Coordinates of C-alpha atoms in Angstrom, one line a residue:
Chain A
X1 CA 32.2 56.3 72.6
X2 CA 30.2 57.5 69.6
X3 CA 31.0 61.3 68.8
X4 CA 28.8 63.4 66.1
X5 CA 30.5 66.5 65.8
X6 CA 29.1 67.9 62.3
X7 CA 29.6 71.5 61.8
X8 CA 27.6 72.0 58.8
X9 CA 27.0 70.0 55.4
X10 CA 25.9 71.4 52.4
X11 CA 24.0 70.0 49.2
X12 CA 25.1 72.2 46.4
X13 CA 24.5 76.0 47.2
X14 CA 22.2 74.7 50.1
X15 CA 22.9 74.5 53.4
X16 CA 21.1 71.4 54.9
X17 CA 22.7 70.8 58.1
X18 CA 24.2 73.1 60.9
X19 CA 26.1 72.2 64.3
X20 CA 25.2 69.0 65.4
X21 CA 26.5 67.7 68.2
X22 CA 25.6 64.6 70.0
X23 CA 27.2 61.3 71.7
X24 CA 25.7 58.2 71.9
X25 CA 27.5 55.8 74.9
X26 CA 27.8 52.0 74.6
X27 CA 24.7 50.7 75.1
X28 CA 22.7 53.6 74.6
X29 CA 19.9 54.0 72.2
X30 CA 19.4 57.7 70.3
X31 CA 16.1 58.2 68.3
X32 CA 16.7 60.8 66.1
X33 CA 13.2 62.6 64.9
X34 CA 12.0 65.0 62.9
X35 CA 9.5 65.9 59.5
X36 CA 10.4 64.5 56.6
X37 CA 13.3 66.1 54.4
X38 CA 15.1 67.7 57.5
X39 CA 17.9 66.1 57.0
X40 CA 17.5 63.0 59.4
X41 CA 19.1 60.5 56.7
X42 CA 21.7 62.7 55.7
X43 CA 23.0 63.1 59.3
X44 CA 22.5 58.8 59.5
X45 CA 25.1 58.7 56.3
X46 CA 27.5 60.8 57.7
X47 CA 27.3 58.6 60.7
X48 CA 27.7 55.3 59.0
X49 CA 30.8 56.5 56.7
X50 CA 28.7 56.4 53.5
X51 CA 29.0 60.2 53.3
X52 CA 32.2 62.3 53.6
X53 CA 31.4 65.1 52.1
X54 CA 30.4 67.4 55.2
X55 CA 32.5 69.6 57.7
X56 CA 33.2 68.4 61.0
X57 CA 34.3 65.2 62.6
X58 CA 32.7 61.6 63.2
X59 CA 34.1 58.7 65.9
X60 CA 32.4 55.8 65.0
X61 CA 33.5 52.1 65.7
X62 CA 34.6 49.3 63.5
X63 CA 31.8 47.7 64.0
X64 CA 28.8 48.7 62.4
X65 CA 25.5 47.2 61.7
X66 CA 22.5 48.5 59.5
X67 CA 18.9 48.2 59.3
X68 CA 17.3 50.2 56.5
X69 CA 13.5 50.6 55.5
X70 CA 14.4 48.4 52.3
X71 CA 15.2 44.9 53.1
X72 CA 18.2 45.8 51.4
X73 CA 19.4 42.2 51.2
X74 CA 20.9 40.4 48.1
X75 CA 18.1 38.8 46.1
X76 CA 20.7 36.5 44.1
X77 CA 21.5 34.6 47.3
X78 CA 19.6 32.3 49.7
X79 CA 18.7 33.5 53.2
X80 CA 21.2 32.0 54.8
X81 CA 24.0 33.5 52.4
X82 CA 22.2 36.6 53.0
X83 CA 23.9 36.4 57.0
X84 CA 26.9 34.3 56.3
X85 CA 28.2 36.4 53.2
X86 CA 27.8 39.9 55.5
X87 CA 28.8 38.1 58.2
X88 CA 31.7 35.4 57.3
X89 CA 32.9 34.4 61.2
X90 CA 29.2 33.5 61.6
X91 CA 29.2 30.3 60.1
X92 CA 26.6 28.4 59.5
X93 CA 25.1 27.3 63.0
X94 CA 25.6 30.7 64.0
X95 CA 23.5 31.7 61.0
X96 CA 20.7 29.2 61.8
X97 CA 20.4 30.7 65.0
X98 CA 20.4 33.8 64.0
X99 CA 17.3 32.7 61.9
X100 CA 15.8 31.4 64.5
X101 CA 15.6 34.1 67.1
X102 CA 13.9 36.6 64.1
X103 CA 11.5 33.5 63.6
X104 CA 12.8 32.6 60.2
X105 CA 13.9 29.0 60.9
X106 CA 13.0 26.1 57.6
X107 CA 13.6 29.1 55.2
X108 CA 17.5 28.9 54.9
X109 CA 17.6 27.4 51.6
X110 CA 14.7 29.9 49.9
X111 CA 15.8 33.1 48.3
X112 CA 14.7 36.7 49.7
X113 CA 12.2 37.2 46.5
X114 CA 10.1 34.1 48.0
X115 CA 9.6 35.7 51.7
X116 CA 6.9 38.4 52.0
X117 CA 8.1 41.7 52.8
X118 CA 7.6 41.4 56.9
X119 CA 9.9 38.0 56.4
X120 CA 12.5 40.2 54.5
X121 CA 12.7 43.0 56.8
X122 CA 12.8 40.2 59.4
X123 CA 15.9 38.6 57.7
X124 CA 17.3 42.6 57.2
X125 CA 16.7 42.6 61.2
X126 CA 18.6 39.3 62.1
X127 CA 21.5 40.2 59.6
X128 CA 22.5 43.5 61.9
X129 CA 21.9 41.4 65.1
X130 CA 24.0 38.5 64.1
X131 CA 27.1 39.4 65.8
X132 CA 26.7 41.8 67.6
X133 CA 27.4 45.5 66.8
X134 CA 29.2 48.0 68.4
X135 CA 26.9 50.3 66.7
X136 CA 23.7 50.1 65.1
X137 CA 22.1 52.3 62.4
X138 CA 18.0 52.1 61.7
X139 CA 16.2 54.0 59.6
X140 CA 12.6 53.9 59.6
X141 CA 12.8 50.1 59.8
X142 CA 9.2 49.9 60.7
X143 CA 7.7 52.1 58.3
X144 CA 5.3 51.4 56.0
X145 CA 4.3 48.2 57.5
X146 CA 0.7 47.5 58.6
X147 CA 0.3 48.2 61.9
X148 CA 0.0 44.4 63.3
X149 CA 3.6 43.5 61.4
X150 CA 5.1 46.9 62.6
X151 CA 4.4 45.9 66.0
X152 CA 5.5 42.5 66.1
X153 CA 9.0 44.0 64.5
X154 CA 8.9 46.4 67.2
X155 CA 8.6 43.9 69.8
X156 CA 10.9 42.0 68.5
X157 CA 13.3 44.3 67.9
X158 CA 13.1 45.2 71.5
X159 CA 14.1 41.9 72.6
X160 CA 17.2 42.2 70.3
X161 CA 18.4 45.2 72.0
X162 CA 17.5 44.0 75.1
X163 CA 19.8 40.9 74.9
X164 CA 22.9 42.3 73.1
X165 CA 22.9 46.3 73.7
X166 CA 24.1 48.2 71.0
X167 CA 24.7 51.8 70.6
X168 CA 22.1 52.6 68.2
X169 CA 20.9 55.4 66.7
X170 CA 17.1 54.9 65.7
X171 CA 15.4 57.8 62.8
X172 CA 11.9 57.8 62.7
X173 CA 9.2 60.4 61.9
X174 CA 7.0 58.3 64.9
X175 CA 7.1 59.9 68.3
X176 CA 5.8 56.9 69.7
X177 CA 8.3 54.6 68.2
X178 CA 11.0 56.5 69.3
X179 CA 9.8 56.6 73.0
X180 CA 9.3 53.1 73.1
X181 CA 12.6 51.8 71.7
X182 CA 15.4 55.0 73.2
X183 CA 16.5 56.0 75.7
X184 CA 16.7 59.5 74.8
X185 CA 15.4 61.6 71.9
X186 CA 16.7 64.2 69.5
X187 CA 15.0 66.5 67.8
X188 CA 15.9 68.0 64.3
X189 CA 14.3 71.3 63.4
X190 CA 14.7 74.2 61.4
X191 CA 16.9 75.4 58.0
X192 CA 19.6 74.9 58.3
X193 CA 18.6 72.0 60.3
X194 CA 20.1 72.0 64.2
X195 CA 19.4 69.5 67.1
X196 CA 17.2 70.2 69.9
X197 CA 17.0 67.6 72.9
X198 CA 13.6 66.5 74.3
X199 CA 14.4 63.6 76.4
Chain B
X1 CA 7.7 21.5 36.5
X2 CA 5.6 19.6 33.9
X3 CA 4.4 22.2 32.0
X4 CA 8.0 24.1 31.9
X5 CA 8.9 20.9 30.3
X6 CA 6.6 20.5 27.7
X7 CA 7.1 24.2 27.0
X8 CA 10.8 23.6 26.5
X9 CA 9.8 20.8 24.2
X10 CA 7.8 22.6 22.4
X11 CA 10.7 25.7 22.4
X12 CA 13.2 23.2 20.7
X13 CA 10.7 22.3 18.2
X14 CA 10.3 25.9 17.1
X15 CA 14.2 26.0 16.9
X16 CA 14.7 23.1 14.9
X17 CA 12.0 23.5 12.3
X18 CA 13.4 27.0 11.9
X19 CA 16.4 25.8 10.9
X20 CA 14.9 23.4 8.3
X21 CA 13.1 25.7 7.1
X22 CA 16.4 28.1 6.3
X23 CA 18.2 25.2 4.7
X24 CA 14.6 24.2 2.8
X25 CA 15.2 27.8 1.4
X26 CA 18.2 27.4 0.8
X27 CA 17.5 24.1 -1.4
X28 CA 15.3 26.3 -3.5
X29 CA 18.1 29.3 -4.1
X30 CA 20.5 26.4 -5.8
X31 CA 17.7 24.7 -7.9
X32 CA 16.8 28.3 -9.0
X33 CA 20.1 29.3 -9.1
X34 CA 21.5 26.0 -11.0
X35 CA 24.5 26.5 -11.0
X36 CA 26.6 24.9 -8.6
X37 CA 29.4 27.0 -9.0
X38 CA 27.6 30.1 -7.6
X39 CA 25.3 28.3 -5.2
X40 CA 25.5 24.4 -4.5
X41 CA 23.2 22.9 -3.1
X42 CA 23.5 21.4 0.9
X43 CA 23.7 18.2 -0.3
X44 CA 26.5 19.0 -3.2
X45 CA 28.8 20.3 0.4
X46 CA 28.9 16.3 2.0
X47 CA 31.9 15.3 -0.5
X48 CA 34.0 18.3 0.1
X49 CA 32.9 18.8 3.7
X50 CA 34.4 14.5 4.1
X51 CA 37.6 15.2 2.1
X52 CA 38.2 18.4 4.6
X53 CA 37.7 16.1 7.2
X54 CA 39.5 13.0 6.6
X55 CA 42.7 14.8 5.4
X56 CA 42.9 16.8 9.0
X57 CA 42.4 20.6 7.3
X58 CA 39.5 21.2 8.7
X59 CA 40.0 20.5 11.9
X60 CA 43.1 22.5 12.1
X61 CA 41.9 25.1 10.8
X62 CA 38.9 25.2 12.7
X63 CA 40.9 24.8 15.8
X64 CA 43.2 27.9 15.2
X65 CA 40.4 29.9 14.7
X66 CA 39.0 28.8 17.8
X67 CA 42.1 29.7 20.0
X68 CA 42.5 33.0 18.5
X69 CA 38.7 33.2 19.5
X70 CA 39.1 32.4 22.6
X71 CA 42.0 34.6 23.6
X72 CA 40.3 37.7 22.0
X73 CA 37.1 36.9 23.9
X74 CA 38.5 36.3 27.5
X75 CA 40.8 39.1 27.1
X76 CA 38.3 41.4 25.5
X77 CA 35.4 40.7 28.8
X78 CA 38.0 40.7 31.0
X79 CA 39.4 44.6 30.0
X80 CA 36.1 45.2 29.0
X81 CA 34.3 44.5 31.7
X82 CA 37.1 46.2 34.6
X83 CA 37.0 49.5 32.0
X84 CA 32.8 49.7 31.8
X85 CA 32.7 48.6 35.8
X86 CA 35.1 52.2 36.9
X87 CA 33.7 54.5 34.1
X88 CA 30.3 53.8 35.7
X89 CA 31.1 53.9 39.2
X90 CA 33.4 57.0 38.6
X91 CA 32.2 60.3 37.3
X92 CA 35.1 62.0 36.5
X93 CA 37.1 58.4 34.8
X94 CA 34.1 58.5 32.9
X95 CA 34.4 62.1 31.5
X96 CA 38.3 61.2 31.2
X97 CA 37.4 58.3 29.1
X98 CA 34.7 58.7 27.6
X99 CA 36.3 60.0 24.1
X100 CA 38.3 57.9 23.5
X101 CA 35.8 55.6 24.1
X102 CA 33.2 57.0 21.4
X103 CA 36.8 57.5 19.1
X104 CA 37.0 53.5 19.4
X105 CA 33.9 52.6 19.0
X106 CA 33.5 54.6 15.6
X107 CA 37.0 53.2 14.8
X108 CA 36.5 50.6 11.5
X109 CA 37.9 47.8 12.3
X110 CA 39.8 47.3 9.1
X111 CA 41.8 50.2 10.4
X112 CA 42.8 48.5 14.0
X113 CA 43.5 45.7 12.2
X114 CA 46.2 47.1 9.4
X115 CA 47.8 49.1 12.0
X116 CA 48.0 46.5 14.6
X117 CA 49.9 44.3 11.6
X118 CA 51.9 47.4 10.6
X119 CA 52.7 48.1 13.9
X120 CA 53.7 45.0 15.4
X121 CA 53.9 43.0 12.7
X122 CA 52.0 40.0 11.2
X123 CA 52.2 38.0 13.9
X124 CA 49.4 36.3 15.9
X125 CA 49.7 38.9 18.6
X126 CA 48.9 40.7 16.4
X127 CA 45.8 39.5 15.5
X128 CA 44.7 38.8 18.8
X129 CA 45.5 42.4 19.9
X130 CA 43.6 43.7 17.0
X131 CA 40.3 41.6 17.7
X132 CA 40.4 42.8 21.2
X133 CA 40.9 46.3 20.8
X134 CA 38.0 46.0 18.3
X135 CA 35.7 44.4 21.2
X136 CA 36.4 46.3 24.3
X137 CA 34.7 49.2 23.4
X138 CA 31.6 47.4 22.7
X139 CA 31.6 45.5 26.1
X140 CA 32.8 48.7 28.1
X141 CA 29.5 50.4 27.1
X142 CA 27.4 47.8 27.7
X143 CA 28.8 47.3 31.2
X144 CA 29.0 51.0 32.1
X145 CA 25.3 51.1 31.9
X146 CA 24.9 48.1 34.2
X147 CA 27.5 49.9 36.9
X148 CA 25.0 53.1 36.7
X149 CA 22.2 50.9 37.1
X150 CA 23.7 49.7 39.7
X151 CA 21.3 49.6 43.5
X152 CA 23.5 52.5 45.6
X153 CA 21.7 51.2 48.7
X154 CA 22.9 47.8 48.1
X155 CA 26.5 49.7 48.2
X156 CA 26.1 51.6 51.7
X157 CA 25.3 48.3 53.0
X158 CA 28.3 46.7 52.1
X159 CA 30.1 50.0 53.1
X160 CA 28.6 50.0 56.7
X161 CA 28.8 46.2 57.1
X162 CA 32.8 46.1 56.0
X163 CA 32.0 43.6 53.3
X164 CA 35.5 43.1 52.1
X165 CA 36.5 44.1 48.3
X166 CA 36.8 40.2 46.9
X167 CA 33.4 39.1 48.4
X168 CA 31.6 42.6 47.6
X169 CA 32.9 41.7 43.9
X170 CA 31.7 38.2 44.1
X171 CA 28.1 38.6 45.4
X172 CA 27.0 41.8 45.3
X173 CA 28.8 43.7 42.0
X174 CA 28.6 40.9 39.4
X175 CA 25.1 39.3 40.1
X176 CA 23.9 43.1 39.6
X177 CA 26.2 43.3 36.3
X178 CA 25.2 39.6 35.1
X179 CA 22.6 40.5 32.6
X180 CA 24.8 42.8 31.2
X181 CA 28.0 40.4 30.9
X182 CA 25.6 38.0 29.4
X183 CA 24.2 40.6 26.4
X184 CA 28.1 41.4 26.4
X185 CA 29.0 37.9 25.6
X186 CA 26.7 36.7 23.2
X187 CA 27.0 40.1 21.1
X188 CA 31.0 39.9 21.6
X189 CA 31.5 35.9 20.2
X190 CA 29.8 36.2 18.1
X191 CA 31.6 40.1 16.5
X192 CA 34.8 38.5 17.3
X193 CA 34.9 35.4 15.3
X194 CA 33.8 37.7 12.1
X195 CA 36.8 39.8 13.2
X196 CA 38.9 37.3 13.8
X197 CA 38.1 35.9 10.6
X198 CA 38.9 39.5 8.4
X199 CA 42.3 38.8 10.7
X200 CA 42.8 35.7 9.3
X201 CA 41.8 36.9 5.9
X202 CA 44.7 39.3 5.9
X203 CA 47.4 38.2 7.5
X204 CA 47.8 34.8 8.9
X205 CA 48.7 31.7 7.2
X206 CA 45.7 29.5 9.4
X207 CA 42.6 29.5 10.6
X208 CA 38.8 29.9 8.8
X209 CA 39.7 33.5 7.9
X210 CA 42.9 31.7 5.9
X211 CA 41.5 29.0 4.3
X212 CA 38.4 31.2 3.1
X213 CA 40.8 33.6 1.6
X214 CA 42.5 30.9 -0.1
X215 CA 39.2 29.1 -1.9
X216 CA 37.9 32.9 -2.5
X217 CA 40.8 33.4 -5.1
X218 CA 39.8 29.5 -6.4
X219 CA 36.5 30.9 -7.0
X220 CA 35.3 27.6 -4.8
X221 CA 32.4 29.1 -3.5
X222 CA 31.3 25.0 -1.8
X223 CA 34.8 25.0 0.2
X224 CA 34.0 28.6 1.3
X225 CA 30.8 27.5 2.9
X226 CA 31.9 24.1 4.1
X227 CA 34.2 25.9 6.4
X228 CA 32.2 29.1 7.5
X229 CA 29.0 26.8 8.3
X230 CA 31.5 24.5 10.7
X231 CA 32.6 27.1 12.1
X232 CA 28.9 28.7 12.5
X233 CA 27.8 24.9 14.0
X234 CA 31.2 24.8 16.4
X235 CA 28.9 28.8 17.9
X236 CA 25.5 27.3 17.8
X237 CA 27.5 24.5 20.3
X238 CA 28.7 27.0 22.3
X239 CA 25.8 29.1 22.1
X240 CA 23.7 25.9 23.2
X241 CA 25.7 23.8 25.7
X242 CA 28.1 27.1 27.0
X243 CA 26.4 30.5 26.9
X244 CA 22.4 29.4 27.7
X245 CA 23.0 26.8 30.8
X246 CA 24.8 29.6 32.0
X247 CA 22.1 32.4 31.8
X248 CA 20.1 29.9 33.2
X249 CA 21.9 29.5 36.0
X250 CA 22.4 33.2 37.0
X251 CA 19.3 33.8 36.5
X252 CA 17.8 31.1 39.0
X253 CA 17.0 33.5 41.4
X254 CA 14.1 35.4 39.4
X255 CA 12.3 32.2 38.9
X256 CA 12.3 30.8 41.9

């Protein structure tokens, strides 16, 4: 079980974050929505370990996989580095494969810089679905993307989930994303920002 | 491919008629000068440059410089390079360090030197001791400014994902800090060998530094330049078949 428990969190003299409270349960999928600068990233962070700086308390699982609205790969390594470095137990059929199911199969040996930008965000994609997570992190991972690309990654993304079922929690600023891909929605409103559930 | 080819060609060109042209000029400074005993002429350095040769000097020499060189260097990145890499990361090492840092760096290195030989005595730690501290400074700012340049969302990745500390080193930290160990390196050799050279000059018995120090009080100003332009030749070797392949290499990514 996932467990947010963050009390409050504080940049500086400003408070950015009040209680929130949420679970997500194995399998489950939380969007997590809201206008921009509320705080939606910041609560993501704490989540994923990145920030400790907040009161409160955080259950996450070892596992842990990330898909952010940069690529965010390593530009100095070839694609298929790019899975088997984050992901050493992979190996390398595991890592073809991988590359396959996003659709990137015959670009092992290019680096990330040669792709266009859906191919990259494609790779970013198959790297947190390689083995599978026992929680997943998105944020805004379709953003920014014209809308025929943003909804072959959607669908695509879709049939990720659909096959290996990771807790995940999904920030967007897109209602209609986040209805589509969870299975329940959080709302994030307000200064200090709290939660309010709509779904 | 062709053209990078012919442009290559065409680089090497530049490089070596540039260097003809410096020893052209310097042709013309000794037939101005005329005076061999001030400034000989390239040609008038063949006969002493043979005799070093044949009778083994030289090469000794040469090669004791080299080592010293080589210790200074490897041990000067390698402190360097751990020093600059925390005092970027870290805020507060960095405001720790920092002083000292700008105390070492304005430092002469005359001083390092005469203490590290007063201190420990004129021996060839030493020397190598004094060459490095004189370096470190120099590569820890140059690599602090790549670790603050550093891509923080590349970091949270490797957080979230559990990359472990040795492969996080290996393939995300130095490929970001390679065009700064690269500046570091070519402006380090080529500091250190002067150093290591005023080291020599003081207060070892081998090496360029030595044998320079003995011809300067001979007034033999060809012996002086037959053994700083081998020495210069032995770093435009390293410079050529050591230091560029390798900037090449690390930097395959960008052309590609």
């Amino acid at each position: 079980m996932i467990r947010v428990r963050i009390e409050a969190k504080h940049f500086g003299e400003a408070q950015v974050l009040g209680r929130v409270h949420f679970d997500i349960a194995p399998g489950e999928c939380v969007a997590l929505v809201g206008p921009s600068g509320i705080g939606k990233s910041t609560i993501l962070r704490i989540l994923a370990g990145t920030d400790e700086d907040f009161t409160g308390h955080v259950d996450r699982p070892e596992r842990m996989a990330v898909v952010f609205q940069e690529p965010t790969l390593l530009p100095w390594r070839n694609v298929i580095q790019n899975l088997t470095l984050v992901h050493p137990d992979l190996g390398t059929e595991g890592a073809r494969a991988a590359l396959d199911r996003v659709g990137l199969a015959g670009k092992e040996t290019l680096f990330p810089g040669q792709l266009s930008l859906g191919q990259q965000r494609r790779l970013a994609l198959a790297r947190g679905f390689a083995t599978p997570p026992d929680l997943l992190i998105m944020d805004e991972p379709f953003a920014s993307l014209d809308a025929e690309t943003a909804e072959r990654m959607l669908a695509l993304t879709e049939s990720l989930m659909a096959t290996t079922r990771p807790a995940t929690l999904f920030v967007t600023h897109d209602r209609a994303e986040a209805e589509r891909l969870a299975d329940r929605i959080l709302r994030l409103d307000g200064a200090p920002a709290t939660l309010a559930e709509i779904t | 491919m062709r053209i990078s080819t012919e442009r290559a060609t065409s680089h090497r060109t530049v490089t070596i008629l540039s260097i003809l042209l410096l020893g052209l000029l310097w042709v013309v400074a000794a037939g101005l000068t005329a005076d061999p005993q001030v400034l000989p002429s390239p040609f008038a350095l063949a006969a002493p440059f043979r005799q070093e040769l044949a009778n083994g000097e030289l090469l000794y020499h040469l090669g004791q410089t080299v080592v010293r060189v080589l210790w200074a260097f490897a041990l000067a990145m390698g402190l360097g390079i751990a020093l600059g890499l925390v005092m970027g990361r870290s805020e507060a090492v960095n405001r720790w360090l920092d002083p000292w840092l700008v105390i070492f760096l304005n430092l002469p290195a005359l001083v390092l030197i005469v203490l590290c030989y007063l201190w420990i005595g004129l021996t060839e730690t030493a020397a190598i001791v004094a060459v490095t501290l004189n370096k470190i400074p120099n590569v820890t700012t140059v690599i602090r400014e790549g670790a603050r340049a550093m891509d923080p969302q590349l970091d949270a990745m490797a957080r979230i994902y559990r990359i472990g500390w040795r492969r996080r080193m290996a393939h995300i930290v130095l490929p970001q800090l390679a065009p700064f160990i690269t500046a570091a390196a070519r402006s380090g050799i080529a500091v250190i060998w002067k150093i290591v050279l005023v080291v020599e000059f003081l207060g070892r018995s081998s090496g360029i530094g030595f044998q320079i120090h003995l011809y300067f009080q001979l007034f033999d100003v060809a012996m002086v330049l037959v053994y700083a332009l081998s020495f210069i030749c032995v770093m435009l070797l390293v410079e050529w078949l050591v230091l560029q392949p390798w900037e090449r290499r690390v930097r395959r990514w960008r052309q590609a």
